[in-house]
XYZ file of C-alpha atoms in Angstrom:
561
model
C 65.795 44.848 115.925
C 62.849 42.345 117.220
C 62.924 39.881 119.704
C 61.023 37.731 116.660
C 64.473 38.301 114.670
C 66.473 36.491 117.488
C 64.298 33.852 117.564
C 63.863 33.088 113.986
C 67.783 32.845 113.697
C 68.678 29.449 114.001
C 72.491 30.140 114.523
C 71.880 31.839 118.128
C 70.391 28.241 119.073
C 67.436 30.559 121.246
C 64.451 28.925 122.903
C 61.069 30.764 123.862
C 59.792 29.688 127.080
C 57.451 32.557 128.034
C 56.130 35.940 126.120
C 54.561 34.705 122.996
C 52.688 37.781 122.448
C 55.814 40.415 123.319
C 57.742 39.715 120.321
C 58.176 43.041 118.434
C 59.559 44.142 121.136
C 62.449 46.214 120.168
C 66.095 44.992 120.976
C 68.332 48.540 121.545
C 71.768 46.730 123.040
C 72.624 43.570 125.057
C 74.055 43.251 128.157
C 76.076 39.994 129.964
C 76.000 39.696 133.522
C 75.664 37.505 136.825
C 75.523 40.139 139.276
C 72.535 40.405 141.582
C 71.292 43.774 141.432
C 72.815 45.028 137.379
C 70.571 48.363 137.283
C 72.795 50.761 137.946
C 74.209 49.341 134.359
C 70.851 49.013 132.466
C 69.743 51.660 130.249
C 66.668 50.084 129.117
C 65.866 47.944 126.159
C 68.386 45.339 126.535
C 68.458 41.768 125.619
C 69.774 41.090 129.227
C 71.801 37.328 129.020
C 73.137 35.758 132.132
C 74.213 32.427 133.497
C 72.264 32.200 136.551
C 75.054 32.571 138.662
C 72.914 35.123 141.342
C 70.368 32.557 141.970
C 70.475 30.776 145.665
C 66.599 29.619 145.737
C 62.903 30.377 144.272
C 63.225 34.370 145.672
C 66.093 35.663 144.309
C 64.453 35.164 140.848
C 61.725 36.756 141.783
C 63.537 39.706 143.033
C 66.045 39.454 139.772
C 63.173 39.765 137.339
C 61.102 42.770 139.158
C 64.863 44.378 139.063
C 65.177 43.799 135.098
C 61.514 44.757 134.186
C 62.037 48.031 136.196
C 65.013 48.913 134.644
C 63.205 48.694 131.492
C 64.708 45.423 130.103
C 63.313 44.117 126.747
C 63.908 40.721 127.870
C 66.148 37.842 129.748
C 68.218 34.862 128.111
C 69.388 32.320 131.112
C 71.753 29.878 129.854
C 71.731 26.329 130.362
C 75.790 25.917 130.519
C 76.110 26.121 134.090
C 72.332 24.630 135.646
C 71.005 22.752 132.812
C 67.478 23.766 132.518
C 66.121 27.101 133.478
C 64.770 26.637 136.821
C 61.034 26.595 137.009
C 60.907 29.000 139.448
C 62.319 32.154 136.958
C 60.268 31.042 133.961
C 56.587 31.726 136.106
C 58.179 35.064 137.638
C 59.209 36.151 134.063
C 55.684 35.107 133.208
C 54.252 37.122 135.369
C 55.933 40.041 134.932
C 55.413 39.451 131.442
C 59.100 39.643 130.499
C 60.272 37.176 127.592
C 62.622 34.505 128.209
C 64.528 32.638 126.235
C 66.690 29.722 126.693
C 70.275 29.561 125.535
C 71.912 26.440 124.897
C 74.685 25.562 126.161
C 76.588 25.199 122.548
C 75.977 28.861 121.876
C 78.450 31.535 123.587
C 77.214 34.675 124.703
C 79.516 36.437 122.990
C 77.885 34.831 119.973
C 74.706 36.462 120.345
C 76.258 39.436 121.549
C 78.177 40.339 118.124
C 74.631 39.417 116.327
C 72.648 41.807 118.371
C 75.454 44.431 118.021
C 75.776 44.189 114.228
C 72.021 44.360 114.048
C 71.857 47.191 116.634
C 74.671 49.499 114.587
C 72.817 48.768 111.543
C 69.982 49.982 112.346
C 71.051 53.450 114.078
C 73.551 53.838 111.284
C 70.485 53.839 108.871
C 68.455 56.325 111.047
C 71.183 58.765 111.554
C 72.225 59.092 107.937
C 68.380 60.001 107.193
C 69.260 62.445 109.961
C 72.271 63.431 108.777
C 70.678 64.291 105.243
C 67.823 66.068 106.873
C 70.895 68.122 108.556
C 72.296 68.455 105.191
C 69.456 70.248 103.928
C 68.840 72.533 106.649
C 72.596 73.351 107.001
C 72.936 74.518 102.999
C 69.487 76.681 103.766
C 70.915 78.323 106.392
C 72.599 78.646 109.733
C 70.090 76.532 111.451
C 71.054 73.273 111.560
C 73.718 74.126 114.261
C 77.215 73.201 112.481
C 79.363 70.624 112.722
C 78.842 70.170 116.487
C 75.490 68.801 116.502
C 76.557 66.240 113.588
C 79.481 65.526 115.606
C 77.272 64.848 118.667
C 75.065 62.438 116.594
C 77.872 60.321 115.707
C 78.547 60.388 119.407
C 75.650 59.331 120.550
C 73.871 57.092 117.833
C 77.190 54.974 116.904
C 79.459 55.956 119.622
C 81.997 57.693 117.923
C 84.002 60.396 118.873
C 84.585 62.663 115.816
C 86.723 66.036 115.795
C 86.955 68.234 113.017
C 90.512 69.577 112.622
C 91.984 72.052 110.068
C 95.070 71.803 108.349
C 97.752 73.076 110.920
C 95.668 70.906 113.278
C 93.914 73.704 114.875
C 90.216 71.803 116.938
C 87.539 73.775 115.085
C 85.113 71.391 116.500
C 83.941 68.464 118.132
C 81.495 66.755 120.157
C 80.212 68.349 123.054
C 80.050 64.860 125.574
C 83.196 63.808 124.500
C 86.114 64.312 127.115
C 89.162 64.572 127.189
C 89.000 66.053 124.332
C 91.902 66.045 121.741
C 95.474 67.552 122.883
C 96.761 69.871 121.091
C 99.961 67.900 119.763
C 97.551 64.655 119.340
C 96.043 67.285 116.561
C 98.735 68.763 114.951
C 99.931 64.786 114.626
C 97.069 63.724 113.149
C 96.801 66.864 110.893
C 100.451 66.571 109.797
C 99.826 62.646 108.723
C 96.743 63.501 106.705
C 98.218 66.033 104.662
C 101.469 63.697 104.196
C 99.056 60.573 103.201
C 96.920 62.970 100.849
C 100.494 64.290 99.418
C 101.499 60.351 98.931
C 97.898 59.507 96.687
C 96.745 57.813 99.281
C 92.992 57.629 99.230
C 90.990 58.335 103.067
C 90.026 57.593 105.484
C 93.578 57.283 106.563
C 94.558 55.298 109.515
C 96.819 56.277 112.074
C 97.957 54.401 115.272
C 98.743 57.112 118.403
C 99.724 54.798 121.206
C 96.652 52.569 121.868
C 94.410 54.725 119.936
C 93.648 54.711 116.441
C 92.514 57.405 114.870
C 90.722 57.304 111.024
C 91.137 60.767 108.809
C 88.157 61.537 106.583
C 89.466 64.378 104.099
C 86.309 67.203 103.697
C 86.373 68.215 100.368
C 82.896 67.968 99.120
C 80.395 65.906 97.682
C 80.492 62.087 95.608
C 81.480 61.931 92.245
C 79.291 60.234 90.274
C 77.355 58.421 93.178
C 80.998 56.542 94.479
C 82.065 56.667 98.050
C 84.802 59.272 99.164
C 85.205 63.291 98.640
C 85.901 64.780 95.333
C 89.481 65.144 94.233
C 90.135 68.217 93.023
C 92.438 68.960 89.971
C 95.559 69.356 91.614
C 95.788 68.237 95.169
C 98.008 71.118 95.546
C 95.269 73.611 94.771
C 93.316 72.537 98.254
C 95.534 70.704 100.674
C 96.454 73.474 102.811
C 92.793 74.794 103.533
C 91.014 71.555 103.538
C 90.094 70.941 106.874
C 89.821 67.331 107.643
C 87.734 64.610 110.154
C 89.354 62.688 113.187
C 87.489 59.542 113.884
C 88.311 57.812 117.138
C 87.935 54.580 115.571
C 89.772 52.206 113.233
C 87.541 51.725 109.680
C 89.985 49.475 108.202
C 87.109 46.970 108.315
C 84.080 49.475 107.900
C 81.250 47.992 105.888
C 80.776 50.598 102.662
C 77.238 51.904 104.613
C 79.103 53.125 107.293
C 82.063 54.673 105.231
C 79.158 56.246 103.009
C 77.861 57.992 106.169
C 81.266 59.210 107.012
C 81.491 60.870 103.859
C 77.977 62.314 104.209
C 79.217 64.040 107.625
C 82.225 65.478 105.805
C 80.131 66.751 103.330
C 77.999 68.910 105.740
C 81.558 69.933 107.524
C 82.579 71.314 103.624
C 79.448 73.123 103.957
C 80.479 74.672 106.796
C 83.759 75.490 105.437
C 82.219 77.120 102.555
C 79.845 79.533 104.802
C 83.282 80.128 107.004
C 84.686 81.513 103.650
C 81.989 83.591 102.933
C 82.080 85.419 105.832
C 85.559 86.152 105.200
C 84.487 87.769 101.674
C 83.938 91.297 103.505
C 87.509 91.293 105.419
C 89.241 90.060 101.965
C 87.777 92.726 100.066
C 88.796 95.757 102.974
C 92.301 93.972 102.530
C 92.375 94.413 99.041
C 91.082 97.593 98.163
C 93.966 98.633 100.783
C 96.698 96.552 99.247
C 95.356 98.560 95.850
C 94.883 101.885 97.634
C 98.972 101.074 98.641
C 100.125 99.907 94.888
C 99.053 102.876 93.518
C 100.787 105.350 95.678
C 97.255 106.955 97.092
C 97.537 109.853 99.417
C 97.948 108.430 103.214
C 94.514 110.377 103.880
C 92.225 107.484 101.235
C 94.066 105.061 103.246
C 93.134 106.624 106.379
C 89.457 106.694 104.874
C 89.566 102.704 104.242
C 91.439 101.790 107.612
C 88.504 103.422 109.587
C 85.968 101.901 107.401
C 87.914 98.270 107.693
C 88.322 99.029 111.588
C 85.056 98.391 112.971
C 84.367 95.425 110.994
C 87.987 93.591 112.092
C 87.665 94.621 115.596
C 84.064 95.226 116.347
C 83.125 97.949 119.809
C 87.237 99.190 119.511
C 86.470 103.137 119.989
C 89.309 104.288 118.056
C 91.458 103.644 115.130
C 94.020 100.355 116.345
C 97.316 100.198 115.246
C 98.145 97.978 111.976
C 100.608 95.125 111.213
C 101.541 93.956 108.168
C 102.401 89.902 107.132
C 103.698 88.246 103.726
C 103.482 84.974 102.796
C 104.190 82.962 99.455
C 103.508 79.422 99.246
C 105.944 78.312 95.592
C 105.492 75.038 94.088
C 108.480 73.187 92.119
C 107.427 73.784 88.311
C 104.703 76.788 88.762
C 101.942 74.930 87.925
C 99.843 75.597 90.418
C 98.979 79.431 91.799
C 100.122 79.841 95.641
C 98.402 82.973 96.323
C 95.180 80.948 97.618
C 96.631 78.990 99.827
C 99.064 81.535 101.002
C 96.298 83.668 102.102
C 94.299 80.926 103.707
C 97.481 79.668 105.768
C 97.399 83.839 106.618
C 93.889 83.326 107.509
C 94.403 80.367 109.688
C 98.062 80.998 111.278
C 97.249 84.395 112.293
C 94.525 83.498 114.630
C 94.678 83.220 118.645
C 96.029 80.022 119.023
C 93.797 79.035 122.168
C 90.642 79.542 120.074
C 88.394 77.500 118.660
C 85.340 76.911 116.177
C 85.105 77.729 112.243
C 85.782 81.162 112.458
C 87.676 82.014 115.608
C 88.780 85.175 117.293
C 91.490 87.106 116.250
C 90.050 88.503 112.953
C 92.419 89.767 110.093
C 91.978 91.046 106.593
C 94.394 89.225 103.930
C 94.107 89.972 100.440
C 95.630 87.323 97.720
C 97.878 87.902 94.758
C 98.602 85.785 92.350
C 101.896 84.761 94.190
C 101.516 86.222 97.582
C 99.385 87.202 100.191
C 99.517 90.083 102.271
C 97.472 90.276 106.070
C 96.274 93.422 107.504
C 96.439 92.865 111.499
C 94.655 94.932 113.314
C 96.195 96.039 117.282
C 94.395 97.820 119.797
C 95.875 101.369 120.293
C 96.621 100.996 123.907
C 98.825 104.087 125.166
C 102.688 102.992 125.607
C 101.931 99.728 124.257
C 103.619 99.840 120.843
C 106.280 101.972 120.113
C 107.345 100.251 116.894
C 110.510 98.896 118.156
C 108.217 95.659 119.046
C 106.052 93.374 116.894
C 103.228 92.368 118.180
C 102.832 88.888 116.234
C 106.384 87.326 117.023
C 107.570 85.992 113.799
C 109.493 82.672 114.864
C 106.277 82.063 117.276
C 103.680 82.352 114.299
C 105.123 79.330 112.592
C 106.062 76.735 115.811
C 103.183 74.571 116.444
C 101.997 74.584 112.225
C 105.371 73.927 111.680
C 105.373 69.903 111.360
C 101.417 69.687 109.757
C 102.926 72.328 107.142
C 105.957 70.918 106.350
C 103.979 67.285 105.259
C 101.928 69.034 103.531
C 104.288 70.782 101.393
C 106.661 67.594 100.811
C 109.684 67.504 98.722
C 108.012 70.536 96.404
C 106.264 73.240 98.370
C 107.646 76.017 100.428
C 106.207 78.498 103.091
C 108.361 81.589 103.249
C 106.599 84.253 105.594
C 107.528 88.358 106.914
C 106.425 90.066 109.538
C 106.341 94.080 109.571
C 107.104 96.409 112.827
C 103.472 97.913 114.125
C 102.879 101.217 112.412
C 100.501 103.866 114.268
C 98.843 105.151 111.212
C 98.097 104.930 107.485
C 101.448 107.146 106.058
C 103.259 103.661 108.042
C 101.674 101.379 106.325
C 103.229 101.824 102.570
C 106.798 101.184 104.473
C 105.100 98.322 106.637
C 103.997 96.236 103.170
C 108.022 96.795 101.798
C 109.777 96.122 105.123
C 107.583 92.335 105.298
C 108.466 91.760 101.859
C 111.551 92.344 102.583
C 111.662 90.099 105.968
C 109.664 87.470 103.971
C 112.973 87.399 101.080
C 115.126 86.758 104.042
C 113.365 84.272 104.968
C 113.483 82.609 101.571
C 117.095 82.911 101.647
C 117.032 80.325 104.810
C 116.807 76.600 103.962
C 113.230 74.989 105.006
C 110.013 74.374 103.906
C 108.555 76.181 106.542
C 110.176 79.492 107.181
C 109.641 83.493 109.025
C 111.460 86.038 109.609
C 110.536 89.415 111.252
C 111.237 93.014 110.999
C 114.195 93.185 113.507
C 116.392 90.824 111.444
C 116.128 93.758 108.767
C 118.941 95.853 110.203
C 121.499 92.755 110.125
C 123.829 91.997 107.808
C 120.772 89.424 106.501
C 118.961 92.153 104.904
C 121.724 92.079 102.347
C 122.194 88.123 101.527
C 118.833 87.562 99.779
C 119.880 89.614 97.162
C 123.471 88.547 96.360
C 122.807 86.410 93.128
C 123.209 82.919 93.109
C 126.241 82.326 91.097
C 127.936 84.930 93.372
C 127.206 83.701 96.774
C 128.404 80.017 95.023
C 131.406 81.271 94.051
C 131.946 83.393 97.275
C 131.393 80.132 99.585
C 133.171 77.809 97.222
C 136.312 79.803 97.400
C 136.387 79.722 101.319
C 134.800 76.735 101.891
C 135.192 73.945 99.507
C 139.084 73.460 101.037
C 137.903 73.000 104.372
C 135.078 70.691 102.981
C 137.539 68.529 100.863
C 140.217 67.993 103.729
C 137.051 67.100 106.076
C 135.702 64.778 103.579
C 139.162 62.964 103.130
C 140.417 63.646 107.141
C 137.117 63.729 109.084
C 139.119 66.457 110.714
C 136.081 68.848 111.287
C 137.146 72.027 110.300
C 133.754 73.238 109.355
C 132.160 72.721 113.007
C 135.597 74.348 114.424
C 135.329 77.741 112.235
C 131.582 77.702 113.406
C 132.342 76.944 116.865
C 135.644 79.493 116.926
C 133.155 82.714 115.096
C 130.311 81.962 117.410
C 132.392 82.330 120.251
C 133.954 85.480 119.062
C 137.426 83.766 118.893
C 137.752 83.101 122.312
C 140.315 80.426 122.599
C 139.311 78.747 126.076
C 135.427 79.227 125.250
C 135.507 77.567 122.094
C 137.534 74.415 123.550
C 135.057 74.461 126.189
C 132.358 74.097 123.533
C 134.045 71.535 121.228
C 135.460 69.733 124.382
C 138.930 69.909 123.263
C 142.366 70.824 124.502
C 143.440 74.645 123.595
C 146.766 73.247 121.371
C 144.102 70.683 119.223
C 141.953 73.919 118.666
C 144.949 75.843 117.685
C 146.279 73.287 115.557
C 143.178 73.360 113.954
C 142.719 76.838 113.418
C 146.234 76.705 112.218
C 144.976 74.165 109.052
C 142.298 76.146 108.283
C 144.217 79.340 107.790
C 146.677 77.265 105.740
C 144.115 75.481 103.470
C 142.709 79.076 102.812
C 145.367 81.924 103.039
C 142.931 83.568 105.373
C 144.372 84.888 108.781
C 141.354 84.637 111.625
C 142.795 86.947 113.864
C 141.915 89.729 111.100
C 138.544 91.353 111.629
C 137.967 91.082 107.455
C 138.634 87.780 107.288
C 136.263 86.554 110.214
C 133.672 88.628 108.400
C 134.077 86.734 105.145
C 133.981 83.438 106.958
C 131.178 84.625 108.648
C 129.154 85.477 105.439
C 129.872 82.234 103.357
C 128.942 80.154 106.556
C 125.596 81.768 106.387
C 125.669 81.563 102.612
C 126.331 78.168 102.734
């Protein structure tokens, strides 16, 4: 803004007393102070207003005006609260250093003109960076040039001092702004991701607001462009269809009370972030296709030696400058919806996509490059392992499955609400293509066991495959009822109508392999309450616990349960 603005607003109660002919000066901030020397503050082009408070006699305002005018100051307001008129003595050094001053009365706070310049100020910048931002636009949908999210982010940063991070939807940092530090911690992100995804599950439209400690944070949802001209992203048909790829924006800021320009350049940013996120898929198109002609190549029982033919071919491109041909890896996943409305295969494989990669990395497309091909209910990952001598001998896995899952866990689980499940299977490593047929069957099979566990977010891996687990996903459900009612539903009735705790006791008593003075230590009770207790439960069910068949049933319909 101009210094001619300040003056021609009558509500800031400003008087001119020197620099008629500097008016269009330009007015970039404001800045209150009394100190003596304020440079080491001053930026330059501040409207500079102080009380006069440095001022002993005719030279210190002398030396306070060559100090301002050096720093680059657009000009000085000296109010009258504290001296009553501006001493003569600072209007002729101002003059003739040719730095405007104006006169504040002593009716009008600082803080007044402060908030006017501000307002002005923001307005201003917010206007020139959204023509920048839609130059960026343009260059970014041409090509690679505009420099991603980062250099939007840094814009933000420093044109309207915000701190902006772009987060995906297990609140992984793909980016942020380069000046801004600390940056985000890692549960600070999966926080915010897991309350974006539960406010977009609840209808609620962005930017959402949420309050970490003294911070608040606003979440911008990037999903593409305006419909129809309005403010915020497009919705798409089923919320379902996108929430668990759409990445999403963290604004260190609270826009409860955001004027609708400012919102509207929000939304402009997020839609050069979905930009991004577009070109990020496409460069996944050539690993997706690898992973499905192999998933095909698989299906139709092909001879090991095609296979063989496609892993060297997919090789190079997953692990770029490996020398030889890495060992393979094999992971299932199924996102179901209640009703089967909407196709999980999508998002399956774009969880795949984004669960599978090193955690510690950052940016759209990270290290740790898979393949994962999509079904129309599942998606199966192709992970590639460097064949390092000794290091995999099959009996391992080299992508933990209880680890994959810990830190997406809680963004995941708000995002699939009361109707949407995760169920995921991890294979052994195989060391060549006749393995890999028996690696896609044995995570299928480790991802059904995991289905069989209650959750929305659940994994299980290869070793639990030799357990007596392996069998329970495929007892039917009316037979693992009846099974568990017959063994159970006494002990639940007389705990119901006793609160005698049965249940916890036959846990308790088979986890500690029927010790008698363990299990009392556990449940903190005397031996001849835990006997008596035993005692019941054998009564209730006309089962005898110190048989090795009956422990085993108990066993079963507790996990059945």
């Amino acid at each position: 803004m101009r210094l001619r603005a300040l003056l021609e607003t009558d509500a800031l109660g400003l008087r001119l007393l020197g620099g008629e002919g500097e008016l269009d000066r330009a007015v970039r901030g404001v800045m209150t102070t009394d100190l003596r020397d304020p440079s080491r503050y001053l930026s330059g082009g501040e409207l500079v207003l102080s009380g006069l408070a440095w001022r002993r006699d005719a030279a210190d305002s002398e030396r306070f005006v060559q100090i301002l005018v050096q720093a680059g100051v657009t000009a000085l307001a000296a109010g009258e609260a504290e001296l009553g008129d501006v001493p003569e003595d600072l209007v002729l050094a101002c003059a003739r250093h040719r730095l405007p001053l104006f006169a504040v009365h002593e009716s009008v706070a600082f803080a007044t003109i402060t908030e006017h310049v501000v307002r002005q100020v923001s307005g201003e910048r917010a206007g020139d960076l959204a023509a920048v931002v839609d130059r960026h636009r343009r260059m970014m949908t041409a090509g690679p040039a505009g420099g991603g999210p980062d250099v939007v982010l840094d814009l933000l940063g420093s044109d309207l001092d915000l701190r902006a991070w772009v987060l995906s939807p297990t609140g992984r940092l793909i980016a942020g702004p380069k000046a801004a530090a600390p940056g985000l911690p890692a549960e600070v992100c999966a926080t915010l991701a897991a309350e974006h995804l539960a406010a977009t599950r609840a209808g609620r439209r962005g930017p959402h607001r949420v309050a970490l400690g003294h911070t608040t944070y606003s979440l911008f949802p990037v999903r593409g462009g305006h419909p129809g001209g309005g403010r915020g992203p497009r919705e798409p048909r089923d919320v379902r269809e996108t929430l668990l790829s759409d990445w999403l924006l963290a604004v260190d800021a609270d826009a409860g009370d955001w004027p609708a320009e400012r919102l509207d350049l929000l939304y402009g940013v997020t839609q050069l972030i979905a930009v991004e996120r577009d070109r990020t898929d496409a460069a996944r198109t050539v690993r997706r296709r690898l992973a499905q002609e192999v998933l095909e190549l698989l299906r139709t029982g092909a001879a090991p030696t095609e296979i063989a033919a496609r892993l060297r071919v997919a090789a190079p491109v997953l692990l770029p400058g490996l020398g030889t041909a890495p060992h393979w890896q094999v992971v299932v996943a199924r996102v179901e919806w209640a009703g089967g409305e909407v196709e999980g295969g999508p998002a399956a494989q774009a969880l795949l996509e984004e669960i599978l990669v090193d955690p510690r990395s950052s940016g759209p497309e990270p290290s740790g490059r898979i393949a994962v091909a999509c079904t129309d209910d599942e998606a199966v990952a192709l992970v590639p392992l460097p064949a390092v001598a000794g290091e995999h001998d099959g009996s391992e896995t080299g992508t933990v499955a209880d680890t994959l899952l810990e830190t997406v866990r809680d963004p995941l689980s708000a995002g699939l609400d009361d109707d949407g499940r995760l169920t995921l299977g991890v294979s052994a490593t195989v060391h060549s293509a006749e393995g890999l047929r028996g690696a896609l069957e044995e995570a299928r099979h480790a991802r059904r066991v995991a289905a069989a566990r209650p959750g929305r977010v659940c994994a299980a891996g290869h070793q639990e495959l030799a357990s007596h687990v392996l069998l329970l996903p495929f007892v039917p459900d009316d037979v693992r009822r009846a099974f568990t009612a017959r063994l159970l539903d006494p002990l639940r009735d007389y705990d119901r109508r006793h609160r005698a705790e049965l249940i916890p006791t036959l846990e308790a008593f088979l986890d500690c392999d029927g010790s008698w003075t363990r299990c009392a230590t556990r449940l903190h009770l005397h031996v001849n309450t835990l006997r008596y207790r035993v005692g019941r439960i054998e009564q209730l069910t006309g089962r005898d616990l110190s048989r090795l068949e009956d422990k085993v049933d108990f066993f079963l319909a507790l996990r059945m349960s």
